[in-house]
Amino acid sequence: MNAIARNRGPGARQAAITATEIDPRWASIVARDVEADGRFYYSVKTTGVYCRPSCGARRARPENVAFHASIADAERAGFRPCKRCKPDQPSLHDTHAATVADACRFIEASEQAPALEALARRAGLSPYHFHRVFKAITGVTPKAYATAHRSQRVRAELARSNSVTDAIFDAGYNSNARFYEKAGDVLGMAPNRYRRGGMDARIVFAIGQCALGAILVARSDRGICAISLGDDPDALARELQDRFPNAELVGGDAEFERLVATIVGFVEAPQLGLDLPLDVRGTAFQQRVWQALRTIPAGSTASYSEIAQRIGSPTSVRAVAAACAANTLAVAIPCHRVVRNDGALSGYRWGVERKRTLLDREAHA
């Protein structure tokens, strides 16, 4: 219990309120932040109970709140578990997460995409409830998850199968036609070409220098497919070649060099904006995240939680972070504008210091 709160004078009471409200854990309680569950617990001296940060009970007065690092700490202080949020038991979110994880493994192990009804029966939920829970946890529907997994399987099968047809059926597609309808989105090129490691695919690229070091820009016939930053130009070129080992990598001409100059200009002066056709390939969830990132104005930031809320999946914070990490288009898809809930910088594919520099430059543009 806050020692200040033991005093009864109005000054001591205000001091107790202030001490609680300036603690960052109080903001998690006010927001009923599910992501904070398990990180700490709080007790309420007037009720004698302790709760999770996400507890839906009426908010306690800040002067009556104390924070605890663990359940044991709260119980040693004489508090009992709240009957509403049941902090001493697995949370509903954890239970749902385990259910959805089981469903994902079942989808991945199935030859054909399981029907929604079959998945719901396995989970012991109604189809409507299961669908809502699955989307809340993963950010995508069960059907979209199955489609994304088949896309991954077909890439793997194309790499080792003797024919495209064998790969298509081994990956769970029940007809060639259904796969070829989506082949461009799934692979970014014809299946035969992908199976040969990008053979006959033509990717134009160039490497330049900017304030952040070396920059590589590559373009397929669909649009810009890579913008990479680094210290070693040769390493950037090798990374591109590793993605499509048999593609024809062509050095950019004068026109392409002007395109690179445009992107470098955007890195140096973000207020100019960047409006280029992009070759964006990813799962349905990743593309929703990347689209949300492109709506963050230069000079602004958003937390992973805020992005999750914007795309309608408030509990998919970790999946949002993974989508940011999978982005291969630096600055064009501005994952550098996503920060932690407390405003601190998190990881960045091209280095945290580059992220800091980009944000500082945008803030003062």
mmCIF file of N, CA and C in Angstrom, residues 12 89 110 139:
data_model
loop_
_atom_site.group_PDB
_atom_site.id
_atom_site.type_symbol
_atom_site.label_atom_id
_atom_site.label_comp_id
_atom_site.label_asym_id
_atom_site.label_seq_id
_atom_site.Cartn_x
_atom_site.Cartn_y
_atom_site.Cartn_z
ATOM 1 N N ALA A 12 -1.773 14.923 1.725
ATOM 2 C CA ALA A 12 -1.279 13.555 1.561
ATOM 3 C C ALA A 12 -2.118 12.797 0.548
ATOM 4 N N GLN A 89 -6.102 -17.104 -12.365
ATOM 5 C CA GLN A 89 -6.417 -18.144 -13.333
ATOM 6 C C GLN A 89 -5.989 -17.692 -14.724
ATOM 7 N N SER A 110 -3.791 -29.996 -42.274
ATOM 8 C CA SER A 110 -4.869 -30.523 -43.116
ATOM 9 C C SER A 110 -4.508 -30.436 -44.595
ATOM 10 N N GLY A 139 -5.803 -11.569 -36.407
ATOM 11 C CA GLY A 139 -5.950 -10.433 -37.308
ATOM 12 C C GLY A 139 -6.526 -10.803 -38.658
#
